[in-house]
Coordinates of C-alpha atoms in Angstrom, one line a residue:
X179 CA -7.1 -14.2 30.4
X180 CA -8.5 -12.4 27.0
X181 CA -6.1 -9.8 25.8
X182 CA -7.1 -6.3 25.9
X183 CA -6.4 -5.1 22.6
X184 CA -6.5 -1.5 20.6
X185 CA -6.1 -0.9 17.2
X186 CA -3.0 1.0 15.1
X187 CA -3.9 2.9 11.9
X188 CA -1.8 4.0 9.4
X189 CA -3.2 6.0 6.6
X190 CA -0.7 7.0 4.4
X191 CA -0.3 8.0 1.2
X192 CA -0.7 5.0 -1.1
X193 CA -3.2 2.9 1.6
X194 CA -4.6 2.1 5.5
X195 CA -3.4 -0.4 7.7
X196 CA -5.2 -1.3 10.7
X197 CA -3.0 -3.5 13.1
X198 CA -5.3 -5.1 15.7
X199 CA -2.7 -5.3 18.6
X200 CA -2.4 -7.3 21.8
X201 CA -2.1 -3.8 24.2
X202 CA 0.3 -5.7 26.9
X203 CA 2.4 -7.1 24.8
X204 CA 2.5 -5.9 21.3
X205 CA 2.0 -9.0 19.4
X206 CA -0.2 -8.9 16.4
X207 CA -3.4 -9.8 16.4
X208 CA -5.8 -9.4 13.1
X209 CA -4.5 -6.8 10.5
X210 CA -6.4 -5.6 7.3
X211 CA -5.2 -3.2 4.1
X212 CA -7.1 -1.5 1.8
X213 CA -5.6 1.0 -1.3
X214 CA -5.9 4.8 -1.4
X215 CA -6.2 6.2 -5.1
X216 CA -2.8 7.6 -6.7
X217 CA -2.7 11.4 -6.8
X218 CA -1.5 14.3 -5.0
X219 CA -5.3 15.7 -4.5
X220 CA -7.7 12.7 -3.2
X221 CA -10.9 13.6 -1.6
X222 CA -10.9 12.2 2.4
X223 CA -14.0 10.0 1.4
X224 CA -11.4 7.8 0.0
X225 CA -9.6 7.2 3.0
X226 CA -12.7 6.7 5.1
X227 CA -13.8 4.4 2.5
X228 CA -10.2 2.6 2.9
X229 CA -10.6 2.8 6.7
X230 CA -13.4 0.8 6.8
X231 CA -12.5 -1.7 4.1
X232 CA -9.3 -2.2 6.4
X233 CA -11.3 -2.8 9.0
X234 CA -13.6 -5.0 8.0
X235 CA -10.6 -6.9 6.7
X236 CA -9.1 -7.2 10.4
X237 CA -12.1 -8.9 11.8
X238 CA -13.5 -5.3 12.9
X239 CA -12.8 -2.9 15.9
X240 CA -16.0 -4.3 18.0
X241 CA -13.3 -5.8 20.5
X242 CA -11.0 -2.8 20.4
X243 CA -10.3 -0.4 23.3
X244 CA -8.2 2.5 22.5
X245 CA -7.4 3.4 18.6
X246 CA -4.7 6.2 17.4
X247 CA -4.3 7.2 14.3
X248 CA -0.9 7.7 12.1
X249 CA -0.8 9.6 8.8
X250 CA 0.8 11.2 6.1
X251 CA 1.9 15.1 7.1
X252 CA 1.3 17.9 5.7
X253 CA -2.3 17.6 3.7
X254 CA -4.6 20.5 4.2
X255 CA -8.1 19.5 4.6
X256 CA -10.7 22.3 4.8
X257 CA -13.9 21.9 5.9
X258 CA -17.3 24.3 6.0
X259 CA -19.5 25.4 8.7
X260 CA -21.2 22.0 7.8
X261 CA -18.1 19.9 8.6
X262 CA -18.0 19.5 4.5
X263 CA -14.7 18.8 2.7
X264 CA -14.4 21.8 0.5
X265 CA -12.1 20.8 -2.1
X266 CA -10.1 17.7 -2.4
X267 CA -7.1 17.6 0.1
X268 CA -4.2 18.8 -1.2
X269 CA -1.5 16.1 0.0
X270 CA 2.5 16.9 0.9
X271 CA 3.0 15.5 -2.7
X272 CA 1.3 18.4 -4.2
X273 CA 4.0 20.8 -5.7
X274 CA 1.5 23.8 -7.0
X275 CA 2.2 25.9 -3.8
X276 CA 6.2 26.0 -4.0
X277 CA 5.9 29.9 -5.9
X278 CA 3.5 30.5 -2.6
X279 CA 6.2 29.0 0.0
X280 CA 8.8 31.8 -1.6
X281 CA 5.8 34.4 -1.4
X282 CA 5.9 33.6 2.5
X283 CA 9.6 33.3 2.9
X284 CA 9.9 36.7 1.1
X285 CA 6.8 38.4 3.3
X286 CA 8.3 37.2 6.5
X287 CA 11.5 38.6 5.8
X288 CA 10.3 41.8 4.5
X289 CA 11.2 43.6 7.9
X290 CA 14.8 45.3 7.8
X291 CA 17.7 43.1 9.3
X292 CA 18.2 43.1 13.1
X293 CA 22.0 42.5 14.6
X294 CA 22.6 39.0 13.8
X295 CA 19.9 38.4 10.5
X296 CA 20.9 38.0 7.0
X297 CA 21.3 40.7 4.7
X298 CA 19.5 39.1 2.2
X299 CA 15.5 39.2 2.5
X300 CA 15.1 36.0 1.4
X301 CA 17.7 34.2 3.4
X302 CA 16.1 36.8 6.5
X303 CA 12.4 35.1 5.9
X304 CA 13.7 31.4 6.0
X305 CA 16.0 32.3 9.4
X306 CA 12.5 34.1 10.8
X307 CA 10.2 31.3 9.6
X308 CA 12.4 28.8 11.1
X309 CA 12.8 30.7 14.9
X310 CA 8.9 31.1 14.7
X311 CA 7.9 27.2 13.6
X312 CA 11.0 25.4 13.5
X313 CA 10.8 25.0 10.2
X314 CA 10.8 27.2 6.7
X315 CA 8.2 26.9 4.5
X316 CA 8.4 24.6 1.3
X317 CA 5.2 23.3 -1.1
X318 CA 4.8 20.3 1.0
X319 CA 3.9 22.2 4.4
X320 CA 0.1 22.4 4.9
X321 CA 0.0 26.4 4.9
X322 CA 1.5 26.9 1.3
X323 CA -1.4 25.3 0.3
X324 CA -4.3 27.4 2.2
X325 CA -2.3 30.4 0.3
X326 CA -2.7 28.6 -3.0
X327 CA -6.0 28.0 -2.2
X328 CA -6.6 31.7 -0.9
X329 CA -4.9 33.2 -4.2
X330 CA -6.7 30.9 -6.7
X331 CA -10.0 29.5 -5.7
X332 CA -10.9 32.6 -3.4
X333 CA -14.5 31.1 -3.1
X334 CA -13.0 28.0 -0.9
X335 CA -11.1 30.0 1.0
X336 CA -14.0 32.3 1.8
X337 CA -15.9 29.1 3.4
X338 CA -13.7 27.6 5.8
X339 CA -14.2 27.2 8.8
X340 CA -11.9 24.4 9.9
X341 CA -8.5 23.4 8.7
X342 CA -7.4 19.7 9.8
X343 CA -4.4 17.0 8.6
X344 CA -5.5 13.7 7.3
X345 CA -4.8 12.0 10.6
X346 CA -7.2 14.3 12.5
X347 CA -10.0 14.1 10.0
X348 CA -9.8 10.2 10.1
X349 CA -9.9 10.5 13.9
X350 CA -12.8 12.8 14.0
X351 CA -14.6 10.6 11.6
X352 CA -13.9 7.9 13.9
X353 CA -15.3 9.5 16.6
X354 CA -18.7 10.1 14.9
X355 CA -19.0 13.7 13.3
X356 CA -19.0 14.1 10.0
X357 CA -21.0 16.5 7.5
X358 CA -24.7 17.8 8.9
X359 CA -27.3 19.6 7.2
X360 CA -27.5 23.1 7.3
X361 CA -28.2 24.5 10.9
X362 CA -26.8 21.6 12.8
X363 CA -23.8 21.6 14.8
X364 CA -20.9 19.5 13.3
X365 CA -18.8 19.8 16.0
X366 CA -15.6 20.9 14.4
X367 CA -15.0 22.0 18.1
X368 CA -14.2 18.0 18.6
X369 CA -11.6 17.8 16.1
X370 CA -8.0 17.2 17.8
X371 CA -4.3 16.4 17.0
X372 CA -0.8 16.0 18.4
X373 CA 2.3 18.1 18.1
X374 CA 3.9 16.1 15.9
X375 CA 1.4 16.3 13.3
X376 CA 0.8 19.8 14.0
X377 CA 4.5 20.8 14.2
X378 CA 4.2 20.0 10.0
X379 CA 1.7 22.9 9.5
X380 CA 4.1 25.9 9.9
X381 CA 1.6 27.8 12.0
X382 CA 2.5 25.4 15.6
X383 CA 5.1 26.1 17.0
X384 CA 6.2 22.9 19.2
X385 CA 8.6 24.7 21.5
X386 CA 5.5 26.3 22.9
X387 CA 3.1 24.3 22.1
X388 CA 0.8 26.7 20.9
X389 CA -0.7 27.7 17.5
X390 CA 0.9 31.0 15.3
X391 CA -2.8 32.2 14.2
X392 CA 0.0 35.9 13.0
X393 CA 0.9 33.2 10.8
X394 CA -2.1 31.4 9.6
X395 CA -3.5 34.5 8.8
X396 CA -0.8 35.2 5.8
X397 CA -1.7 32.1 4.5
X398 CA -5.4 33.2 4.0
X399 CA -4.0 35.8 1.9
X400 CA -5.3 36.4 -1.6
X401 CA -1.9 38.4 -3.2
X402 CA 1.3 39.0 -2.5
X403 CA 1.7 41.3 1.0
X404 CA 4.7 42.3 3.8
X405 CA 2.0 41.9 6.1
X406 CA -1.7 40.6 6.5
X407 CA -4.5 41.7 5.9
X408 CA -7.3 42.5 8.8
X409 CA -10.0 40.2 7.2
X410 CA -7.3 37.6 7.0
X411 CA -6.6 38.5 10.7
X412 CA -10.0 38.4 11.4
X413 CA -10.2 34.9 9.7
X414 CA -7.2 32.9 11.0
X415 CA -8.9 34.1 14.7
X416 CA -12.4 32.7 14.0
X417 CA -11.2 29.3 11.7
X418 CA -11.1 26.3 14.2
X419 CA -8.1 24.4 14.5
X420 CA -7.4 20.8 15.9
X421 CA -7.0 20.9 19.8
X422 CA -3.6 20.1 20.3
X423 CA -3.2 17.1 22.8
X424 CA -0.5 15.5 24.7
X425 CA 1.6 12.6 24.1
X426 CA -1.0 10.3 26.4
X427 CA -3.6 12.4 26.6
X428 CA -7.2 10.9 25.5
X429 CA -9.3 12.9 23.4
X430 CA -12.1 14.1 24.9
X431 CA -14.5 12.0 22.4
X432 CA -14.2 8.1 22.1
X433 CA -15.2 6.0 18.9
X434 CA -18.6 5.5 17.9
X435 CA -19.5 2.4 19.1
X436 CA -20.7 1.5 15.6
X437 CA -17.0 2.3 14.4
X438 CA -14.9 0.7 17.3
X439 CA -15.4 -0.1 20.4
X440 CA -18.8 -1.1 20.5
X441 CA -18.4 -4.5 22.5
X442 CA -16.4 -3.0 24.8
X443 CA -17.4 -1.7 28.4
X444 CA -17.3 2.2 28.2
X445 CA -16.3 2.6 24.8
X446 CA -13.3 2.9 22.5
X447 CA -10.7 5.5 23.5
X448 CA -9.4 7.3 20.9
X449 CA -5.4 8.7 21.5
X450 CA -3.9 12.1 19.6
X451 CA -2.2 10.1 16.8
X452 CA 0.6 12.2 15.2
X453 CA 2.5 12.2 11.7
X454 CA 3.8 9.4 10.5
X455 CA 7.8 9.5 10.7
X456 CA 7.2 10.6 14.4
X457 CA 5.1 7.3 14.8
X458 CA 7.2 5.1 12.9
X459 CA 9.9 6.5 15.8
X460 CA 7.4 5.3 18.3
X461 CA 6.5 2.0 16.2
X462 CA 10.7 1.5 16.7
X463 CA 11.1 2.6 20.5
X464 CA 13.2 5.1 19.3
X465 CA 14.4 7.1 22.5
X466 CA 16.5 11.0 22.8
X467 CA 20.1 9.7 20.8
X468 CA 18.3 7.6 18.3
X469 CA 18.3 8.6 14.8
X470 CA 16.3 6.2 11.8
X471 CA 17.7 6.5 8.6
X472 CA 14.9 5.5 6.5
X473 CA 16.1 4.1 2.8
X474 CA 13.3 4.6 0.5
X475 CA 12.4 6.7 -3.0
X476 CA 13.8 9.4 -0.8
X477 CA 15.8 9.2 2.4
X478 CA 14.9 10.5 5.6
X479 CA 17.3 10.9 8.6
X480 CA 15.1 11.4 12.0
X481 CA 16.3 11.3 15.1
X482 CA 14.7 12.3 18.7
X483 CA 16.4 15.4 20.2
X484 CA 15.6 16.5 24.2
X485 CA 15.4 20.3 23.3
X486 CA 14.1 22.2 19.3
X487 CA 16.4 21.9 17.1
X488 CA 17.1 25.3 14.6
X489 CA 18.4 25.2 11.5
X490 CA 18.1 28.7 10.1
X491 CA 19.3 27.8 6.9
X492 CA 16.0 25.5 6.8
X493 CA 17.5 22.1 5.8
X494 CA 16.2 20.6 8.4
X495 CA 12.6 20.5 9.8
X496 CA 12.5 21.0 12.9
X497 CA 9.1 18.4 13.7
X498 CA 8.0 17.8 17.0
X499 CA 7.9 13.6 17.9
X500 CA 4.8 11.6 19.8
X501 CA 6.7 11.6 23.1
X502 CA 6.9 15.1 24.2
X503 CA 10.5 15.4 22.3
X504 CA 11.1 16.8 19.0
X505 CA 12.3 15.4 15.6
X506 CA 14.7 16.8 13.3
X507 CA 14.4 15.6 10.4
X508 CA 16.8 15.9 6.9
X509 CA 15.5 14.2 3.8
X510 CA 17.4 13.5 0.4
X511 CA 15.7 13.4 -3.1
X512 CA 18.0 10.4 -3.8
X513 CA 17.8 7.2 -2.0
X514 CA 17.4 3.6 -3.1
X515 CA 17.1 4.7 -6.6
X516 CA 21.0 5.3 -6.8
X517 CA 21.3 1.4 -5.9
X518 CA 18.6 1.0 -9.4
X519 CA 21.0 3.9 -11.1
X520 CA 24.3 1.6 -10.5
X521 CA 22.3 -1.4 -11.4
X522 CA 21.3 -0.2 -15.0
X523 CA 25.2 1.0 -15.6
X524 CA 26.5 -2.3 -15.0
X525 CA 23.3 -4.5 -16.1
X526 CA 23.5 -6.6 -13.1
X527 CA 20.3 -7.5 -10.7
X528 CA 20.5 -6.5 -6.6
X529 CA 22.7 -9.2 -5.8
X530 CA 25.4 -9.4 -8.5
X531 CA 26.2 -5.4 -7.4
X532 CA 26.2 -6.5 -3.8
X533 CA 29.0 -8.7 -4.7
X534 CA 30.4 -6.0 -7.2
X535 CA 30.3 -3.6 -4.2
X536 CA 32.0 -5.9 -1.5
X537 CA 34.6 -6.8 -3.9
X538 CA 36.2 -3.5 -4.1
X539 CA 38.0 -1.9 -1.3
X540 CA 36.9 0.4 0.5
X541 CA 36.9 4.1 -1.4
X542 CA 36.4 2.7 -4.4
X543 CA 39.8 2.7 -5.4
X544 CA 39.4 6.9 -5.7
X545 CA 36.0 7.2 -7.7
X546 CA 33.4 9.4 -5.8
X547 CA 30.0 9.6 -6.7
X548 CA 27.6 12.0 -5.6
X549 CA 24.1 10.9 -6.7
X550 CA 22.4 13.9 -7.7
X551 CA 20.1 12.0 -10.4
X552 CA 16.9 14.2 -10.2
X553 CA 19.0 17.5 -7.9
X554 CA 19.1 17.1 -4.4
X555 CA 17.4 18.8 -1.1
X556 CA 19.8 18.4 1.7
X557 CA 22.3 20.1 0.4
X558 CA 19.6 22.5 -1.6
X559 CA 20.8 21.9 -4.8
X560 CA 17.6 21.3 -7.1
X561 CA 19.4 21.9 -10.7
X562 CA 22.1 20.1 -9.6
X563 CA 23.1 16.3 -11.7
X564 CA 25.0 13.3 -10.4
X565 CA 28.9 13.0 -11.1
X566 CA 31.3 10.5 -10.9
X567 CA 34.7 11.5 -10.5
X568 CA 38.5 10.4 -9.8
X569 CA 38.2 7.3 -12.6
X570 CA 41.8 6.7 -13.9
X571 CA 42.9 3.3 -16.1
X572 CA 43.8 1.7 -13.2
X573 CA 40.5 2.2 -11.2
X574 CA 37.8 2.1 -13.9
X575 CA 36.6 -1.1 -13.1
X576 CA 32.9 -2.6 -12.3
X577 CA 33.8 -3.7 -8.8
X578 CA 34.5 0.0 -7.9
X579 CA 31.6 1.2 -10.1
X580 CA 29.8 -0.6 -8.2
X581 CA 31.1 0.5 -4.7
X582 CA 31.3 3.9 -5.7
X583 CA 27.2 4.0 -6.1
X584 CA 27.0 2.1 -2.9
X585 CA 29.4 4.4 -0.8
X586 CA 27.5 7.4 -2.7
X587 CA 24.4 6.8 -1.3
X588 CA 25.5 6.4 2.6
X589 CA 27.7 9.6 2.0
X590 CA 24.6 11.6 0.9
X591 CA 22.9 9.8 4.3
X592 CA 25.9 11.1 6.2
X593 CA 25.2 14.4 5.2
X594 CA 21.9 14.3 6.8
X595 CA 23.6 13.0 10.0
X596 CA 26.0 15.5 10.6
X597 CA 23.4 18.0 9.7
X598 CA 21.5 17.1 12.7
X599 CA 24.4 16.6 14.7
X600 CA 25.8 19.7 13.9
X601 CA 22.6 21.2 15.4
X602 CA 23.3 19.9 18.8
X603 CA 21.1 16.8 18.3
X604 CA 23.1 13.4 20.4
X605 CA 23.4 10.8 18.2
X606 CA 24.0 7.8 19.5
X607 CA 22.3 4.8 18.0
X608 CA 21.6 4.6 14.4
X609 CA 18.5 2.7 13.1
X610 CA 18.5 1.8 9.5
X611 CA 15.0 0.7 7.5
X612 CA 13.2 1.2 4.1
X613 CA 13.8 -0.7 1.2
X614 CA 17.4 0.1 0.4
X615 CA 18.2 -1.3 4.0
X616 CA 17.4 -4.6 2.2
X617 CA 20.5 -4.6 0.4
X618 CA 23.3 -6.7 1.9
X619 CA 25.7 -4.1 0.6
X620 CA 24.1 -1.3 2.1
X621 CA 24.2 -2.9 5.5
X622 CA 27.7 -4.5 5.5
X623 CA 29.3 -1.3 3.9
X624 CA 27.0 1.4 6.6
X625 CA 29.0 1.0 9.5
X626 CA 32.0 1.8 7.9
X627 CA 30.8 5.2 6.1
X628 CA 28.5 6.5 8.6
X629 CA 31.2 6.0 11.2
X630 CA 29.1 4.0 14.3
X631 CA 27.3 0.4 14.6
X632 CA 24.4 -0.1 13.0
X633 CA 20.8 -1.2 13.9
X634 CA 18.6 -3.1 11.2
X635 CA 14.9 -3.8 12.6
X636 CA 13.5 -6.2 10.7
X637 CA 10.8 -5.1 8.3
X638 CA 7.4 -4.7 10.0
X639 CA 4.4 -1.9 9.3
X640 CA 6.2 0.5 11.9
X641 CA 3.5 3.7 11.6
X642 CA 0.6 1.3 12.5
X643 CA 3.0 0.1 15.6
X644 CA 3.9 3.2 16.8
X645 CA 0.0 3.8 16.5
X646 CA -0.7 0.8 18.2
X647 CA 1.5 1.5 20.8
X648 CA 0.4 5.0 21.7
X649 CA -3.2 3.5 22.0
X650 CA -2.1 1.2 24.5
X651 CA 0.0 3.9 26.5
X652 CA -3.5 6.1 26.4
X653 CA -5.4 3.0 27.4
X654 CA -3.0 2.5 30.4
X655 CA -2.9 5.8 32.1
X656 CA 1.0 5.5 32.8
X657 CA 3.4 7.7 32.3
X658 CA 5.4 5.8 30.0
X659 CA 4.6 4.2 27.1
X660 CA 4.7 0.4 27.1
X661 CA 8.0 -1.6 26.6
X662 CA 7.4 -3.7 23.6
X663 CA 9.9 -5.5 22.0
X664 CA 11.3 -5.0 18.8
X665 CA 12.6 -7.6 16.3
X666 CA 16.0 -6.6 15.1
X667 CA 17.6 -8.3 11.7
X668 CA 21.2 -7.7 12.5
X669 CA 23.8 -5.6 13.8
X670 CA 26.1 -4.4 11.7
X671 CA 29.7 -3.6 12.7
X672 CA 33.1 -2.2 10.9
X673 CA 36.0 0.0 11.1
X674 CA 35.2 3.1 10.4
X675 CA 36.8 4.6 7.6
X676 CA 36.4 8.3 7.2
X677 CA 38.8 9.0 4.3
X678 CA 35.4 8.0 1.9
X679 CA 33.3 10.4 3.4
X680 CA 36.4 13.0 3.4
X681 CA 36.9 12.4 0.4
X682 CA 33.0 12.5 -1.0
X683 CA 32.7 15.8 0.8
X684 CA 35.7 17.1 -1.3
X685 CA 34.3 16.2 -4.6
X686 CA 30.7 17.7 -3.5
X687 CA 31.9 20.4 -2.4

C-alpha cells in the first residue's frame, strides 16, 4: 500500500525545511533546505523563494496531502489593500521597538491602582498587559513593532490593511493568493493562524481565544498616549487579522495544486500551523507535565500547562501550544555559550571540560558561578555581568572551574523551572535538546541539579515534525493527534543534590 504522506515546514529564522512525512507512521520520507538571508528585517519574498527551493529539493509536494506550517514568532508582516508587503518584516530579532514596548507598558498602566495592583505605573502596565494577553510586552512581540512603524514611518502604517506572522503569510502563499493589481480582490479574508502563533502578538488573548482589537489599536498609535486614539480605533476594527483556527481544524482554502497537492485526489489540505517552540512541543509529543529545556545561544524552558499560566511580573510568556493547551515559556540570554565561556578560561576543547567537570565533586568544591556574560532576562537583570565566587586556595582548581561553569548553566535553567512551577504549571517530565544537550557533561551532571530524571531526544528537525504531525492529525479527522514515536538518546539519572542550587540561589541573590 503507498503511503499517504503530508509535508512539515519549518521556516525559521536562518532557513526552510520541508520534511516530506509518511502521515501513518512518521518516518521520513524526502526532505529539502534552503537558506534565509541574515538580518533582523528580510522581505517575505525571501522565504517564499526558500520555500520553493526546499521544495524542489524534497522531490516536490505533487504527492502531498495535507501541509502545516511552523515558524519563527513574533515578525509583523503588513500587507496593503493589494495583498502587498509594505515594508520588510520586522523579525522577533529586531530590537528598534524595545523604547515602544515601555511606551505600552507605561499607557496601559496609566489608570490609577485598583485593590490588589502595583503602586508603581510601570510595574501596574506589565501586571495589566499580562491579565489581558498573558504576556507583557517586550521588542520581540509583533505589536511593538506596528507602534514603531506607526511612530516612524506613518505612511506604512496608514496603508495597511492586514497584519499577519511569517507562518501565516507562507501559508496563504501556499494556498494561492498573493499580491493583485489594483481593483482585484486579494483575499486577505483567507489568511489564517493558530493560537499558538497568535498568542505571540500581544493583541490574542488565548484564554479566550479571541483577538484584543482595544489593544491593537494602541499599537497603531503615532505618539505617546494613556489611551487611543478614535482613528486608531477606527483602524484596528477595519485591519484584517488571521482567522484564528483550531488545533485540527483545516483551513478553509487548500494548496494550489501547482504548489502541493496537485497529484492528489481533492487537493492538498493545508492545517493552522503555529509558532515554532509550540511545534517543536508537538514535533516531541510533548503532553500537560512536560517541560523542553531547549540548550541553544539562549535557553528556553517550555512546558505544556492544562489552564494560562500568569506571571504578572512578565518573566514568563504565557504562549498558547498547537494542542488546545498553553505554553509557558522562560528564556535565558545565557545558554551554551557559558560551556564556550569556561572553555576559553581553561583553553581546553568540549571534551577535555567534560572530563574537567566530572572530575570535580559535585558543588564545585564551593565556587558558584552565575553566568551573566551579556546580562540576563529571567531573572531581568540586563546590566548585570557574570561572577564567580567562593574560590579559596584549596578550591581554585580547573576541575572545579570547570564544574562550576557546567553547574552554572543548569542553575540558571533551574531558575526557569521553578519559575513555571511556581505558577502552578505540573512538571513532571523534563525534556532536554539544543546544542548544549550535546555535551556529555551537561547530561550526566542535569539530573542532579535540576532535581528529576532526564529525557534526551536525539537530535532531529523537531518544528518540521511537529508540523508534519499536525498535517497528518488534520488529514485524519481524529480527535487526537497521531502516536508517532520518538527516538530518545538516553536517560539520564542521579541523586539529586540541591545544596548546588541552594547554594547558586544564595550567591545570585
Amino acid at each position: 500500500m503507498e503511503p499517504m504522506l503530508v509535508a512539515g515546514v519549518d521556516t525559521s529564522t536562518q532557513s526552510c525545511k520541508v520534511r516530506v512525512t509518511d502521515a501513518r507512521t512518521g518516518k521520513l520520507v524526502r526532505f529539502g533546505q534552503a537558506k534565509h538571508p541574515d538580518g533582523s528585517t528580510v522581505n517575505p519574498q525571501a522565504w517564499w523563494e526558500a520555500f520553493l527551493e526546499a521544495s524542489e529539493q524534497a522531490g516536490g509536494l505533487d504527492d502531498v496531502s495535507a501541509i502545516a506550517v511552523g515558524g519563527q514568532q513574533h515578525g509583523m508582516v503588513i500587507l496593503d489593500e493589494q495583498g502587498r508587503v509594505i515594508r520588510d518584516a520586522m523579525l522577533w530579532n529586531d530590537i528598534s521597538s524595545a523604547p515602544q514596548a515601555v511606551e505600552l507598558i507605561d499607557e496601559l498602566g496609566a489608570a490609577p491602582a485598583a485593590d490588589g495592583e502595583p503602586e508603581d505605573r510601570h510595574a501596574r502596565g506589565i501586571s495589566r498587559w499580562v491579565r489581558a494577553v498573558g504576556s507583557s510586552p517586550v521588542a520581540s512581540y509583533t505589536l511593538t513593532k506596528l507602534r514603531w512603524v506607526s511612530e516612524h514611518e506613518p505612511k506604512h502604517a496608514e496603508r495597511i490593511a492586514a497584519v499577519c506572522l511569517p507562518h501565516d503569510w507562507l501559508s496563504w502563499r501556499i494556498a494561492g493568493f498573493g499580491p493583485v493589481e489594483p481593483g482585484e480582490d486579494a483575499h486577505l479574508d483567507a489568511l489564517f493562524t493558530d493560537r499558538s502563533d497568535a498568542s505571540g502578538t500581544l493583541y490574542f488573548d488565548a484564554a479566550s481565544n479571541t483577538y484584543r482589537r482595544d489593544l491593537l489599536a494602541r499599537g497603531l498609535q503615532s505618539a505617546a498616549a494613556d489611551e487611543p486614539a478614535p482613528e486608531c480605533l477606527q483602524a484596528a476594527a477595519r485591519i484584517v487579522l488571521p482567522a484564528v483556527l483550531g488545533p485540527h481544524e483545516a483551513a478553509k482554502v487548500k494548496a494550489s495544486p501547482s504548489i502541493a497537492g496537485g497529484a492528489v485526489d481533492g487537493g492538498c489540505i493545508i492545517a493552522p500551523g503555529g509558532g515554532d517552540n509550540a511545534m517543536a512541543a508537538l514535533g516531541l509529543g510533548m503532553a500537560v507535565g512536560d517541560v523542553s529545556v531547549s540548550l541553544g545561544t539562549s535557553g528556553v524552558a517550555a512546558a505544556v500547562s492544562e489552564r494560562p499560566v500568569y506571571d504578572l511580573n512578565g518573566s514568563v510568556s504565557g504562549f498558547a501550544d498547537c494542542t488546545g493547551h498553553f505554553l509557558p515559556l522562560a528564556c535565558t540570554i545565557n545558554a551554551s555559550r557559558i560551556l564556550d565561556a569556561g572553555r576559553a578560561v581553561l583553553d581546553v576543547d568540549y571534551e577535555e571540560l567534560t572530563d574537567l567537570a566530572l572530575a570535580a565533586r559535585p558543588g564545585a568544591g564551593g565556587i558558584t558561578l552565575v553566568p551573566y556574560f551579556d546580562g540576563e532576562r529571567t531573572p531581568n537583570r540586563p546590566d548585570a555581568t557574570a561572577t564567580l565566587s567562593g574560590m579559596t586556595l584549596r578550591n581554585t582548581n580547573r576541575a572545579n572551574f570547570a564544574r562550576a561553569f557546567v553547574e552554572g548553566l543548569l542553575c540558571s535553567q533551574r531558575d526557569c523551572l521553578e519559575l513555571i512551577r511556581s505558577l502552578g504549571a505540573a512538571i513532571e517530565r523534563i525534556l532536554l535538546i539544543g546544542g548544549g544537550a550535546k555535551s556529555r557533561a551537561v547530561r550526566t551532571l542535569a539530573p542532579t541539579v535540576l532535581g528529576m530524571e532526564i529525557t534526551c531526544p536525539a537530535t532531529d528537525e523537531y518544528v518540521a515534525i511537529g508540523a508534519a504531525r499536525q498535517a497528518a492529525w488534520v488529514l485524519s479527522g481524529v480527535d487526537d493527534a497521531p502516536d508517532w514515536p520518538i527516538s530518545i538518546d538516553a536517560v539520564q539519572t542521579g541523586t539529586p543534590t540541591p545544596q548546588i542550587y541552594e547554594a547558586y540561589v544564595q550567591a545570585r541573590g
